[in-house]
Amino acid sequence: MASLRSPLRRKLGQFSDLDTGELALVEALETPARRVPAGQVLFGEGDPPPACYVILAGWAAMYKLLGDGRRQIITFGIPGDFLGVRSLLLRVSDHATVAVTELTLSEFSNKRFMDLVRDGPRVAAAIMWTVSREEAIVVEHLVNVGRRNALERTAHFFLELGKRLEAVGLGERERFACPLIQEDLADALGLTSVHLNRVLRQLRERGLLTLARREITIHDIDALGDLAQFSSAYLDQHEDD
Amino acid sequence: MASLRSPLRRKLGQFSDLDTGELALVEALETPARRVPAGQVLFGEGDPPPACYVILAGWAAMYKLLGDGRRQIITFGIPGDFLGVRSLLLRVSDHATVAVTELTLSEFSNKRFMDLVRDGPRVAAAIMWTVSREEAIVVEHLVNVGRRNALERTAHFFLELGKRLEAVGLGERERFACPLIQEDLADALGLTSVHLNRVLRQLRERGLLTLARREITIHDIDALGDLAQFSSAYLDQHEDD
DNA sequence: CGCGGCATTGAAATTACTCAAGGGGAGTGG
DNA sequence: CCACTCCCCTTGAGTAATTTCAATGCCGCG
């Protein structure tokens, strides 16, 4: 396996082994184009989608608001993830996106993608795969919110996050930095932040997981996986042909 | 606007006005290829996705199961909807699909789509748009389950369903056939069927909506819309260039 | 007529939310 | 270096929403 320093290259490499030339094509996609300060709304719901981006560094949150201010976070974007692909064909974006931390983005234009299909079809396929995987994450998130209770749901969330972060080289499954505040977590998990706080305490008291100083430590990953009925099938997709 | 009898042609026509030649291309996609009896599982979670389909007639449910039998329905497929597109690039399907009623499907192969891109690019674009819209429906569903209470959630669900069915000529927004049993509804809305039953009663007693003999009647669509904070923006996407 | 699948209802238990009041820590300005 | 603030986190007590368990009703169909 060739050098896979960047999150995106790591992630695509998980799908198929890319050769040096192909990795160079990916690297070309990672020209930084835009910096977004923490807290800034990249685009709002109903805005015309400005462009697609790849996250080079930082975390984003995709969300929708109800009229009375309730917020549901659809998914978080971490390095290596794409933003705005779902909205590409829509006239207006169906969701808003905000920078959770400072973001470094690279613009991923339509043309750039078409060139990629021509010059490196295997790379293009890997990218389409990773976008499909991001959709599968949203689907599992819906299952999580609809059918797991607060404890299971929170456990599942962090197990997924750990796997995703590990896959892009930003930590280990059992220990990783997490810049999200409890309100972000609550809005993602469909809970109030007060209740989320109590759930975190319970996870800690059971010796399963600790969130402290913006860092997650999973003490007993097997027990946590059992509790959450976590199966990483939707995250593990390898090209094995 | 040319004749738009079939659900799919109606729906695509909502995105852009297709000419006679283009409509013929769509019609060619609608060659019935497969019938699936009610209750049959088309493909399970983890199965290799067999193919993509368009629903010509009948209703489908896409769902995921937890190990202990809990089920979350991701979305329902109605005539004009596509099945299995999300799974196309994945090695294994991330969800299962079952026929709620008898289904008539048309297979929508990769090759068929590529031919379409060549022969009728506007039709292909319209199809890609409608697939994006189906994703936007899943996203709104997540918001619904995560941030609306049982009453609002149920109201929202039926308002969306009415709009979707009307768009494909299968009823009116305020009155349409709905073959789903209460357990299906509950599994979609993240509720128990017992509680869903009570919610339906409350909607009925408030004079908002009645479900009887597999038919939905909305008595006060404005009040229901207010209750649910329903905004159809994510369903109304027109090409106006 | 009886069976099976679905719908309905009651009562009790549990889960999650609301409201309200501190507590801690990191930065800022005196 | 010490207040002071602003966020964010934590906890308690009471309330509301939802689930669970259990029983019964309804209706179409063989």
Coordinates of C-alpha atoms (C1' of nucleotides) in Angstrom, one line a residue:
Chain A
M1 CA 0.0 0.0 0.0
A2 CA 1.4 3.3 -1.0
S3 CA 1.7 6.3 1.3
L4 CA -1.8 7.3 2.5
R5 CA -1.1 10.3 4.7
S6 CA -4.3 12.3 4.1
P7 CA -7.7 11.3 5.5
L8 CA -9.2 11.1 2.0
R9 CA -6.4 9.0 0.6
R10 CA -6.7 6.7 3.6
K11 CA -10.4 6.3 3.2
L12 CA -10.3 5.7 -0.5
G13 CA -7.5 3.2 0.1
Q14 CA -9.8 1.3 2.3
F15 CA -12.0 0.7 -0.7
S16 CA -9.3 -0.3 -3.2
D17 CA -5.6 -0.2 -3.4
L18 CA -4.7 2.8 -5.5
D19 CA -1.4 3.0 -7.3
T20 CA 0.9 6.0 -7.2
G21 CA -0.6 7.7 -10.2
E22 CA -4.1 7.3 -8.8
L23 CA -3.0 8.6 -5.4
A24 CA -1.5 11.7 -7.2
L25 CA -5.0 12.3 -8.8
V26 CA -6.5 12.2 -5.3
E27 CA -3.8 14.5 -4.0
A28 CA -4.7 17.0 -6.8
L29 CA -8.2 17.1 -5.4
E30 CA -6.9 18.2 -2.1
T31 CA -5.8 21.7 -3.1
P32 CA -7.0 23.9 -0.2
A33 CA -9.5 26.3 -1.5
R34 CA -11.4 27.6 1.4
R35 CA -11.1 28.2 5.1
V36 CA -14.2 28.5 7.3
P37 CA -14.0 29.7 10.9
A38 CA -15.6 27.7 13.6
G39 CA -19.3 28.4 14.0
Q40 CA -19.8 29.8 10.5
V41 CA -22.7 28.5 8.5
L42 CA -21.4 27.3 5.2
F43 CA -24.8 27.2 3.6
G44 CA -28.3 27.3 4.9
E45 CA -31.3 25.1 4.2
G46 CA -32.9 26.4 1.1
D47 CA -29.8 28.1 -0.2
P48 CA -28.7 27.2 -3.7
P49 CA -25.9 24.7 -3.1
P50 CA -22.7 26.6 -3.7
A51 CA -20.4 23.7 -4.6
C52 CA -19.3 20.4 -3.3
Y53 CA -16.4 20.2 -1.0
V54 CA -14.0 17.7 0.5
I55 CA -13.1 18.3 4.1
L56 CA -9.3 18.4 4.5
A57 CA -9.4 19.3 8.2
G58 CA -11.9 20.1 10.8
W59 CA -15.5 19.0 11.6
A60 CA -18.8 20.1 10.1
A61 CA -22.4 19.5 11.1
M62 CA -25.3 19.0 8.6
Y63 CA -28.6 19.9 10.1
K64 CA -32.2 21.0 9.7
L65 CA -34.1 23.4 11.9
L66 CA -37.8 23.4 12.8
G67 CA -39.7 26.7 12.9
D68 CA -39.5 26.8 16.7
G69 CA -35.8 26.4 16.8
R70 CA -35.5 22.7 17.4
R71 CA -32.5 21.3 15.5
Q72 CA -31.7 17.9 14.2
I73 CA -28.2 17.1 13.1
I74 CA -28.2 14.7 10.2
T75 CA -24.6 13.8 10.3
F76 CA -21.2 15.2 11.1
G77 CA -18.5 15.6 8.5
I78 CA -15.0 14.8 9.4
P79 CA -11.8 15.0 7.3
G80 CA -12.1 12.9 4.1
D81 CA -15.9 13.4 3.9
F82 CA -17.7 15.2 1.1
L83 CA -20.1 18.1 1.6
G84 CA -23.0 19.0 -0.6
V85 CA -23.0 16.0 -2.9
R86 CA -26.6 15.1 -2.1
S87 CA -27.7 18.7 -2.9
L88 CA -25.8 18.7 -6.2
L89 CA -28.8 17.9 -8.3
L90 CA -31.3 19.8 -6.2
R91 CA -32.1 23.4 -6.9
V92 CA -31.8 24.2 -3.2
S93 CA -30.0 22.5 -0.5
D94 CA -32.2 20.3 1.7
H95 CA -30.1 20.9 4.8
A96 CA -27.8 23.5 6.3
T97 CA -24.1 23.0 7.1
V98 CA -22.1 24.7 9.8
A99 CA -18.4 24.5 10.7
V100 CA -18.1 22.9 14.2
T101 CA -14.4 23.6 14.3
E102 CA -12.4 25.6 11.8
L103 CA -12.6 23.9 8.5
T104 CA -10.2 23.5 5.6
L105 CA -12.1 22.6 2.5
S106 CA -11.2 21.8 -1.1
E107 CA -13.7 22.5 -3.7
F108 CA -14.9 19.5 -5.7
S109 CA -16.5 20.9 -8.8
N110 CA -18.5 19.0 -11.3
K111 CA -15.8 19.4 -13.9
R112 CA -13.1 18.2 -11.6
F113 CA -15.2 15.0 -11.1
M114 CA -15.7 14.5 -14.8
D115 CA -12.0 14.8 -15.4
L116 CA -11.5 12.3 -12.7
V117 CA -13.9 9.8 -14.3
R118 CA -11.8 10.1 -17.5
D119 CA -8.3 10.1 -16.0
G120 CA -8.7 7.8 -13.0
P121 CA -12.0 5.8 -13.2
R122 CA -11.0 3.6 -10.3
V123 CA -10.5 6.7 -8.2
A124 CA -13.9 8.1 -9.3
A125 CA -15.5 4.8 -8.4
A126 CA -13.9 4.9 -4.9
I127 CA -15.2 8.4 -4.4
M128 CA -18.7 7.4 -5.4
W129 CA -18.4 4.4 -3.0
T130 CA -17.4 6.7 -0.2
V131 CA -20.4 9.0 -0.9
S132 CA -22.7 6.0 -0.8
R133 CA -21.2 5.0 2.5
E134 CA -21.9 8.5 3.9
E135 CA -25.5 7.9 2.9
A136 CA -25.5 4.5 4.6
I137 CA -24.3 6.3 7.8
V138 CA -27.3 8.6 7.7
V139 CA -29.6 5.6 7.3
E140 CA -28.1 3.9 10.3
H141 CA -28.4 7.1 12.2
L142 CA -32.1 7.0 11.5
V143 CA -32.3 3.5 12.9
N144 CA -30.4 4.7 15.8
V145 CA -32.7 7.6 16.6
G146 CA -35.9 5.6 15.8
R147 CA -35.2 2.3 17.5
R148 CA -32.5 2.6 20.1
N149 CA -33.0 4.2 23.5
A150 CA -30.9 7.0 24.7
L151 CA -28.2 4.8 26.2
E152 CA -27.9 2.4 23.3
R153 CA -28.0 5.3 20.9
T154 CA -25.2 7.3 22.5
A155 CA -23.1 4.2 22.7
H156 CA -23.7 3.4 19.1
F157 CA -22.9 6.9 18.0
F158 CA -19.4 6.9 19.6
L159 CA -18.6 3.5 18.3
E160 CA -19.4 4.6 14.8
L161 CA -17.5 7.8 15.3
G162 CA -14.4 6.0 16.6
K163 CA -14.4 3.7 13.6
R164 CA -14.8 6.6 11.1
L165 CA -12.0 8.6 12.8
E166 CA -9.7 5.6 12.9
A167 CA -10.3 5.0 9.2
V168 CA -8.9 8.4 8.4
G169 CA -6.1 8.3 10.8
L170 CA -7.5 10.7 13.4
G171 CA -7.4 8.5 16.5
E172 CA -8.1 5.0 17.6
R173 CA -11.4 3.3 17.9
E174 CA -11.1 3.5 21.7
R175 CA -9.6 6.9 22.1
F176 CA -10.1 10.0 20.0
A177 CA -10.6 13.7 20.1
C178 CA -14.2 14.9 19.8
P179 CA -14.8 18.7 19.5
L180 CA -18.6 18.4 19.8
I181 CA -20.3 20.0 22.8
Q182 CA -23.1 18.2 24.5
E183 CA -25.7 20.2 22.7
D184 CA -24.3 19.1 19.4
L185 CA -24.4 15.5 20.5
A186 CA -28.0 15.9 21.9
D187 CA -29.2 17.5 18.6
A188 CA -27.7 14.6 16.7
L189 CA -29.1 12.0 18.9
G190 CA -32.6 13.4 19.2
L191 CA -32.2 14.1 23.0
T192 CA -32.1 17.1 25.2
S193 CA -28.7 18.1 26.3
V194 CA -29.7 17.6 29.9
H195 CA -30.7 14.0 29.3
L196 CA -27.6 13.4 27.2
N197 CA -25.5 14.6 30.1
R198 CA -27.2 12.0 32.3
V199 CA -26.6 9.3 29.7
L200 CA -22.9 10.2 29.6
R201 CA -22.7 9.9 33.3
Q202 CA -24.3 6.5 33.2
L203 CA -21.9 5.3 30.5
R204 CA -19.1 6.6 32.7
E205 CA -20.4 5.0 35.9
R206 CA -20.8 1.7 34.1
G207 CA -17.2 1.9 33.1
L208 CA -18.0 1.9 29.4
L209 CA -17.0 5.3 28.1
T210 CA -15.7 8.7 29.3
L211 CA -16.0 12.0 27.6
A212 CA -13.6 14.5 29.2
R213 CA -11.6 17.5 27.9
R214 CA -13.1 17.0 24.4
E215 CA -11.7 13.5 24.3
I216 CA -13.6 10.2 24.2
T217 CA -12.1 7.1 25.9
I218 CA -13.9 3.8 25.5
H219 CA -13.0 1.6 28.4
D220 CA -14.9 -1.5 27.4
I221 CA -15.5 -1.7 23.7
D222 CA -17.0 -5.1 23.7
A223 CA -19.6 -4.3 26.4
L224 CA -20.4 -1.1 24.6
G225 CA -20.8 -2.9 21.3
D226 CA -23.2 -5.4 23.0
L227 CA -25.2 -2.6 24.6
A228 CA -25.5 -0.7 21.3
Q229 CA -26.0 -3.8 19.1
F230 CA -23.3 -2.3 17.0
S231 CA -22.4 -4.0 13.8
S232 CA -20.0 -2.2 11.6
A233 CA -21.2 -3.9 8.4
Y234 CA -22.4 -0.6 7.0
L235 CA -19.0 0.9 7.5
D236 CA -16.9 -2.0 6.3
Q237 CA -17.1 -2.3 2.6
H238 CA -14.1 -3.6 0.8
E239 CA -13.4 -4.1 -2.8
D240 CA -12.4 -7.7 -2.9
D241 CA -12.5 -8.5 -6.6
Chain B
M1 CA -47.4 18.9 -21.4
A2 CA -47.6 15.6 -23.1
S3 CA -49.5 12.6 -21.7
L4 CA -48.2 11.6 -18.3
R5 CA -50.2 8.6 -17.4
S6 CA -47.7 6.5 -15.5
P7 CA -46.4 7.5 -12.0
L8 CA -42.9 7.7 -13.1
R9 CA -43.7 9.9 -16.1
R10 CA -45.8 12.2 -13.9
K11 CA -43.0 12.5 -11.4
L12 CA -40.3 13.2 -13.9
G13 CA -42.6 15.7 -15.6
Q14 CA -42.7 17.5 -12.4
F15 CA -39.0 18.2 -12.7
S16 CA -38.9 19.2 -16.3
D17 CA -41.2 19.2 -19.3
L18 CA -40.3 16.2 -21.3
D19 CA -41.0 16.0 -25.0
T20 CA -42.7 13.1 -26.8
G21 CA -39.4 11.4 -27.6
E22 CA -38.2 11.7 -24.1
L23 CA -41.4 10.4 -22.7
A24 CA -41.0 7.4 -25.0
L25 CA -37.6 6.8 -23.4
V26 CA -39.1 6.7 -20.0
E27 CA -41.9 4.4 -21.2
A28 CA -39.2 2.0 -22.4
L29 CA -37.9 1.9 -18.9
E30 CA -41.3 0.7 -17.7
T31 CA -41.3 -2.7 -19.2
P32 CA -42.6 -4.9 -16.4
A33 CA -40.0 -7.4 -15.5
R34 CA -40.9 -8.7 -12.1
R35 CA -43.8 -9.3 -9.9
V36 CA -43.4 -9.7 -6.1
P37 CA -46.2 -10.9 -3.9
A38 CA -47.1 -9.0 -0.8
G39 CA -45.0 -9.8 2.2
Q40 CA -42.0 -11.1 0.2
V41 CA -38.6 -9.8 1.1
L42 CA -37.0 -8.5 -2.2
F43 CA -33.6 -8.4 -0.7
G44 CA -32.3 -8.5 2.9
E45 CA -29.7 -6.4 4.6
G46 CA -26.3 -7.7 3.8
D47 CA -27.4 -9.3 0.6
P48 CA -25.5 -8.3 -2.5
P49 CA -27.9 -5.9 -4.2
P50 CA -29.5 -7.8 -7.0
A51 CA -30.4 -4.9 -9.3
C52 CA -32.1 -1.5 -9.3
Y53 CA -35.8 -1.3 -9.9
V54 CA -38.5 1.2 -10.6
I55 CA -41.8 0.6 -8.9
L56 CA -44.6 0.4 -11.5
A57 CA -47.3 -0.6 -9.0
G58 CA -47.6 -1.4 -5.3
W59 CA -45.8 -0.3 -2.2
A60 CA -42.5 -1.4 -0.7
A61 CA -40.8 -0.8 2.6
M62 CA -37.1 -0.3 3.2
Y63 CA -36.0 -1.2 6.7
K64 CA -33.2 -2.3 9.0
L65 CA -33.6 -4.8 11.9
L66 CA -31.8 -4.8 15.2
G67 CA -30.7 -8.1 16.6
D68 CA -33.5 -8.3 19.1
G69 CA -36.2 -7.8 16.4
R70 CA -36.8 -4.1 16.6
R71 CA -37.4 -2.8 13.1
Q72 CA -36.9 0.7 11.7
I73 CA -38.5 1.5 8.4
I74 CA -36.3 3.9 6.5
T75 CA -38.8 4.9 3.9
F76 CA -41.7 3.5 1.8
G77 CA -41.4 3.1 -1.9
I78 CA -44.5 4.0 -4.0
P79 CA -45.1 3.8 -7.7
G80 CA -42.5 5.9 -9.5
D81 CA -39.8 5.4 -6.9
F82 CA -36.5 3.6 -7.4
L83 CA -35.3 0.8 -5.3
G84 CA -31.7 -0.2 -4.6
V85 CA -30.0 2.9 -6.1
R86 CA -28.2 3.7 -2.9
S87 CA -26.9 0.1 -2.7
L88 CA -25.7 0.2 -6.3
L89 CA -22.1 1.0 -5.4
L90 CA -22.0 -0.9 -2.1
R91 CA -20.9 -4.5 -2.1
V92 CA -23.8 -5.4 0.1
S93 CA -27.1 -3.7 0.6
D94 CA -27.2 -1.6 3.7
H95 CA -31.0 -2.2 4.2
A96 CA -33.7 -4.7 3.5
T97 CA -36.7 -4.3 1.2
V98 CA -40.0 -6.0 1.5
A99 CA -43.2 -5.8 -0.6
V100 CA -46.0 -4.2 1.4
T101 CA -48.5 -5.0 -1.3
E102 CA -48.0 -6.9 -4.4
L103 CA -45.3 -5.1 -6.4
T104 CA -44.8 -4.7 -10.1
L105 CA -41.2 -3.7 -10.8
S106 CA -39.2 -2.9 -13.8
E107 CA -35.5 -3.6 -13.7
F108 CA -33.3 -0.6 -14.1
S109 CA -29.9 -1.9 -15.0
N110 CA -26.6 0.0 -15.1
K111 CA -26.5 -0.4 -18.8
R112 CA -30.0 0.9 -19.3
F113 CA -29.1 4.0 -17.4
M114 CA -25.9 4.5 -19.4
D115 CA -27.9 4.2 -22.6
L116 CA -30.3 6.8 -21.2
V117 CA -27.5 9.2 -20.4
R118 CA -26.5 9.0 -24.1
D119 CA -30.0 9.1 -25.7
G120 CA -31.9 11.3 -23.4
P121 CA -29.6 13.3 -21.1
R122 CA -32.5 15.4 -19.8
V123 CA -34.4 12.3 -18.8
A124 CA -31.3 10.9 -17.1
A125 CA -30.9 14.2 -15.2
A126 CA -34.6 14.1 -14.2
I127 CA -34.1 10.6 -12.8
M128 CA -31.0 11.6 -10.9
W129 CA -33.0 14.4 -9.5
T130 CA -35.8 12.2 -8.4
V131 CA -33.3 9.9 -6.7
S132 CA -31.8 12.9 -4.8
R133 CA -35.3 13.8 -3.8
E134 CA -35.8 10.3 -2.3
E135 CA -32.7 10.9 -0.3
A136 CA -34.0 14.2 0.9
I137 CA -37.2 12.4 2.1
V138 CA -35.0 10.1 4.2
V139 CA -33.3 13.1 5.7
E140 CA -36.5 14.8 6.6
H141 CA -37.7 11.5 8.0
L142 CA -34.7 11.6 10.4
V143 CA -35.6 15.1 11.5
N144 CA -39.2 13.9 12.0
V145 CA -38.2 11.0 14.2
G146 CA -35.5 12.9 16.0
R147 CA -37.2 16.2 16.8
R148 CA -41.0 15.9 16.5
N149 CA -43.2 14.3 19.1
A150 CA -45.5 11.4 18.2
L151 CA -48.4 13.6 17.2
E152 CA -46.5 16.0 15.1
R153 CA -44.5 13.2 13.6
T154 CA -47.5 11.2 12.5
A155 CA -49.2 14.3 11.1
H156 CA -46.0 15.2 9.2
F157 CA -45.8 11.7 7.8
F158 CA -49.3 11.7 6.3
L159 CA -48.9 15.2 4.8
E160 CA -45.7 14.0 3.1
L161 CA -47.3 10.8 1.9
G162 CA -50.3 12.7 0.5
K163 CA -48.1 15.0 -1.4
R164 CA -46.0 12.2 -2.8
L165 CA -49.1 10.1 -3.9
E166 CA -50.7 13.1 -5.5
A167 CA -47.6 13.8 -7.4
V168 CA -47.8 10.4 -9.1
G169 CA -51.6 10.5 -9.6
L170 CA -52.5 8.0 -6.8
G171 CA -54.9 10.1 -4.8
E172 CA -55.3 13.6 -3.5
R173 CA -53.3 15.3 -0.8
E174 CA -56.3 15.1 1.5
R175 CA -57.6 11.7 0.6
F176 CA -55.7 8.6 -0.5
A177 CA -55.5 4.9 -0.1
C178 CA -52.8 3.7 2.4
P179 CA -52.2 -0.1 2.6
L180 CA -49.9 0.2 5.6
I181 CA -50.9 -1.5 8.8
Q182 CA -50.4 0.3 12.1
E183 CA -47.3 -1.8 12.9
D184 CA -45.7 -0.5 9.6
L185 CA -46.5 3.0 10.5
A186 CA -45.2 2.6 14.0
D187 CA -41.9 1.0 12.7
A188 CA -41.5 3.9 10.4
L189 CA -42.2 6.6 13.0
G190 CA -40.2 5.1 15.7
L191 CA -43.2 4.4 18.0
T192 CA -44.9 1.3 19.4
S193 CA -48.0 0.3 17.5
V194 CA -50.0 0.8 20.7
H195 CA -48.9 4.4 21.0
L196 CA -49.4 5.0 17.3
N197 CA -52.9 3.8 17.7
R198 CA -53.5 6.4 20.5
V199 CA -52.0 9.1 18.3
L200 CA -54.3 8.2 15.5
R201 CA -57.2 8.4 17.8
Q202 CA -56.1 11.8 19.0
L203 CA -55.8 13.1 15.5
R204 CA -59.2 11.8 14.7
E205 CA -60.8 13.3 17.9
R206 CA -59.2 16.7 17.1
G207 CA -60.9 16.5 13.7
L208 CA -57.6 16.5 11.8
L209 CA -57.2 13.2 10.1
T210 CA -58.9 9.8 9.9
L211 CA -57.5 6.4 8.9
A212 CA -60.2 3.9 8.2
R213 CA -60.5 1.0 5.9
R214 CA -57.0 1.5 4.6
E215 CA -57.8 5.1 3.6
I216 CA -56.5 8.4 4.9
T217 CA -58.8 11.4 5.0
I218 CA -57.4 14.7 6.1
H219 CA -60.1 16.9 7.4
D220 CA -58.1 20.0 8.2
I221 CA -55.0 20.2 6.2
D222 CA -54.0 23.7 7.4
A223 CA -54.3 22.8 11.0
L224 CA -52.4 19.6 10.4
G225 CA -49.7 21.5 8.6
D226 CA -49.3 23.9 11.5
L227 CA -49.2 21.1 14.0
A228 CA -46.5 19.2 12.1
Q229 CA -44.6 22.4 11.0
F230 CA -44.8 20.8 7.5
S231 CA -43.0 22.6 4.8
S232 CA -43.0 20.9 1.5
A233 CA -39.8 22.6 0.3
Y234 CA -37.9 19.4 0.2
L235 CA -40.5 17.8 -2.1
D236 CA -41.0 20.8 -4.4
Q237 CA -38.1 21.0 -6.7
H238 CA -38.8 22.4 -10.1
E239 CA -36.5 23.0 -13.0
D240 CA -37.1 26.6 -13.8
D241 CA -34.2 27.4 -16.1
Chain C
dC1 C1' -68.5 -21.2 13.3
dG2 C1' -64.0 -20.5 14.4
dC3 C1' -59.4 -18.8 13.4
dG4 C1' -55.9 -15.5 12.6
dG5 C1' -54.5 -11.0 11.9
dC6 C1' -55.1 -6.4 13.2
dA7 C1' -57.0 -2.7 16.1
dT8 C1' -58.3 -0.8 20.5
dT9 C1' -58.2 0.2 25.4
dG10 C1' -56.7 0.4 30.4
dA11 C1' -53.3 0.6 34.0
dA12 C1' -48.8 0.6 35.6
dA13 C1' -44.0 1.3 34.7
dT14 C1' -40.3 3.6 32.5
dT15 C1' -38.0 6.9 29.9
dA16 C1' -37.1 11.4 28.6
dC17 C1' -38.2 16.3 29.2
dT18 C1' -38.7 20.8 31.6
dC19 C1' -37.6 24.1 34.8
dA20 C1' -34.4 25.8 37.8
dA21 C1' -30.2 26.3 40.2
dG22 C1' -25.5 25.9 40.7
dG23 C1' -20.5 24.8 39.4
dG24 C1' -16.2 25.0 36.7
dG25 C1' -12.9 26.6 33.6
dA26 C1' -10.8 29.5 30.2
dG27 C1' -10.1 33.8 28.7
dT28 C1' -10.1 39.1 29.5
dG29 C1' -9.5 43.3 31.5
dG30 C1' -8.4 45.9 35.5
Chain D
dC1 C1' -2.8 38.3 40.0
dC2 C1' -7.4 38.7 40.7
dA3 C1' -12.1 39.4 39.7
dC4 C1' -15.5 38.8 36.1
dT5 C1' -17.9 36.8 32.3
dC6 C1' -19.3 33.7 29.2
dC7 C1' -19.9 29.1 27.9
dC8 C1' -20.7 24.9 28.9
dC9 C1' -21.5 21.1 32.1
dT10 C1' -23.9 19.0 36.1
dT11 C1' -27.5 17.9 39.2
dG12 C1' -32.3 17.8 41.5
dA13 C1' -37.2 17.6 41.5
dG14 C1' -41.4 17.4 39.2
dT15 C1' -43.9 16.5 34.9
dA16 C1' -45.0 14.7 30.5
dA17 C1' -44.5 11.4 26.9
dT18 C1' -44.0 6.9 25.6
dT19 C1' -43.7 2.0 26.5
dT20 C1' -45.1 -2.4 28.5
dC21 C1' -48.1 -5.8 29.7
dA22 C1' -52.4 -7.7 29.4
dA23 C1' -57.0 -8.2 27.8
dT24 C1' -60.6 -7.6 24.6
dG25 C1' -63.0 -6.4 20.2
dC26 C1' -63.5 -6.6 15.3
dC27 C1' -63.7 -8.5 10.8
dG28 C1' -62.9 -11.2 6.8
dC29 C1' -62.3 -15.7 5.3
dG30 C1' -62.0 -20.8 5.0

